[in-house]
Short mmCIF file of C-alpha atoms in Angstrom, two decimals:
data_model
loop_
_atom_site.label_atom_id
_atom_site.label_comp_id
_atom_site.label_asym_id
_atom_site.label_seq_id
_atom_site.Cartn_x
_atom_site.Cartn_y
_atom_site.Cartn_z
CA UNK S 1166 66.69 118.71 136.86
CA UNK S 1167 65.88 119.03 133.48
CA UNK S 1168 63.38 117.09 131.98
CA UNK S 1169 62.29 116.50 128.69
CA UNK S 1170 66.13 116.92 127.49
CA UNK S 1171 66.93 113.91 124.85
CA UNK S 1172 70.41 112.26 124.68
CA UNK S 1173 71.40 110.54 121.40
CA UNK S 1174 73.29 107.67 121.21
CA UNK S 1175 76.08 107.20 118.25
CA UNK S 1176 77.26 104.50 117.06
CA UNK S 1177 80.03 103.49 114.97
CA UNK S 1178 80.99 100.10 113.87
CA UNK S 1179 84.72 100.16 111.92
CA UNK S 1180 86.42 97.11 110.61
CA UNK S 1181 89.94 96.99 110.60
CA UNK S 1182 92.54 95.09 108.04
CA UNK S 1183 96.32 94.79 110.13
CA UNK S 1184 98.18 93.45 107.14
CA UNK S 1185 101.52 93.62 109.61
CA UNK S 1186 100.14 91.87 112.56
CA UNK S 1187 101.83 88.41 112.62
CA UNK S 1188 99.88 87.07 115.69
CA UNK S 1189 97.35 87.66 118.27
CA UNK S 1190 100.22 89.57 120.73
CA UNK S 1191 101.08 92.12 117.49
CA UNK S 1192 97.58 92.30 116.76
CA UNK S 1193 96.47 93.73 120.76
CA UNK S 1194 99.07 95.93 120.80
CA UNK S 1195 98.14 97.88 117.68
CA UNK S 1196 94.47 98.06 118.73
CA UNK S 1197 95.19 98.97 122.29
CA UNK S 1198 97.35 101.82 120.47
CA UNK S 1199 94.28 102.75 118.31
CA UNK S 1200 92.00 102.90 120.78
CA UNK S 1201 93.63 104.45 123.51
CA UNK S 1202 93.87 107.61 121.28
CA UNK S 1203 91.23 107.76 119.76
CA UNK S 1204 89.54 108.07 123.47
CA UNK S 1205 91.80 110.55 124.43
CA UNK S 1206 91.25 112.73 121.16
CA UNK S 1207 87.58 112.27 120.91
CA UNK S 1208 86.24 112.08 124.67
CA UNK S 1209 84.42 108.56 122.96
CA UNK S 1210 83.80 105.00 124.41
CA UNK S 1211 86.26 102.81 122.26
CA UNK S 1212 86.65 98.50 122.52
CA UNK S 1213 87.20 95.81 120.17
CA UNK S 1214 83.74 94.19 119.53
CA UNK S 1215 84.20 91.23 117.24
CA UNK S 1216 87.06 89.72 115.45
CA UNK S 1217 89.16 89.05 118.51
CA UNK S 1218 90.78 85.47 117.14
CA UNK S 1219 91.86 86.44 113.52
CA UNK S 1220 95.16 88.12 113.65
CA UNK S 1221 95.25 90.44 110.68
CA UNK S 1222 91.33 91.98 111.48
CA UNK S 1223 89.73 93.83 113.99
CA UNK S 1224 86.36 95.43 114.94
CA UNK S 1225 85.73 98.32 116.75
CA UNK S 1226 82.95 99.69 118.55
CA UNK S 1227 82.98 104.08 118.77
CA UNK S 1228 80.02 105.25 121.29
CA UNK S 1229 78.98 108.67 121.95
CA UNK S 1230 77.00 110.24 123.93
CA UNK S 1231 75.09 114.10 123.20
CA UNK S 1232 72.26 116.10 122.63
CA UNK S 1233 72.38 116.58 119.04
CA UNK S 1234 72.44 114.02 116.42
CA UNK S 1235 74.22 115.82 114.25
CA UNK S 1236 77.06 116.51 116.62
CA UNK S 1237 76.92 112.80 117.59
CA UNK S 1238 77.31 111.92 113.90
CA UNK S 1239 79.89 114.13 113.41
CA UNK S 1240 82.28 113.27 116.17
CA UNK S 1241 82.10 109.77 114.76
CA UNK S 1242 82.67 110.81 111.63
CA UNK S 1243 86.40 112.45 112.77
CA UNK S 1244 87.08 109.61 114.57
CA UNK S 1245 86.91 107.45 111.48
CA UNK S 1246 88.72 109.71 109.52
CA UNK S 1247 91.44 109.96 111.92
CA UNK S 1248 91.70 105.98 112.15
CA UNK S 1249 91.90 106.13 108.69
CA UNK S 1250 94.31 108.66 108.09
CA UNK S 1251 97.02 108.32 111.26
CA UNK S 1252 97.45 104.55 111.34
CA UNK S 1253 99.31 103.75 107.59
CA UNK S 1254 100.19 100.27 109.11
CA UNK S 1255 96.10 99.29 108.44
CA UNK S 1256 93.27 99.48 105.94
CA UNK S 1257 90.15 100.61 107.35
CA UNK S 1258 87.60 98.75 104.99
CA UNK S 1259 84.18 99.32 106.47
CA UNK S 1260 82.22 101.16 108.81
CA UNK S 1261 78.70 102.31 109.64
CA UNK S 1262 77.45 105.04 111.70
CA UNK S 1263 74.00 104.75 113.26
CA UNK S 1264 72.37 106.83 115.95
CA UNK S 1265 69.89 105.86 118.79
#
């Protein structure tokens, strides 16, 4: 056992615009599709945190878990970017990155 080893925490928090979700059943099924690869691409904790009555926006919690900050941040980082750039059906239009 090692001890004295510290584990960082990252956070990210990204809100999501679905311009092409016309109700709550269109809406699950594109964040279920976000999230479950973004978990598989990025080893990361993913759910939908807030938002989970409005149809055309949705909030997502990232979580990571290392031993360097900078790692954390980056992984986060790649995840956002790939939100952003493989889903063309929504506009990513904020997020934050924090670490713990």
């Amino acid at each position: 056992v090692r001890v004295g080893r510290i584990l960082v925490v990252g956070l990210a928090t990204v809100t999501l615009v679905l311009p092409v979700a016309d109700s709550l059943k269109a809406k699950r099924s594109v964040v279920k599709q976000v999230t479950a690869r973004v978990r598989a691409r990025f080893n990361v904790a993913v759910a939908e945190i807030d938002d989970h009555d409005a149809w055309q926006r949705a909030t997502l919690g990232i979580a990571v878990v290392s031993t360097d900050g900078a790692h954390a941040r980056s992984v986060l980082e790649k995840a956002v970017r790939f939100i952003e750039d493989e889903r063309l059906d929504l506009d990513l239009i904020d997020y934050r990155v924090e670490l713990l």
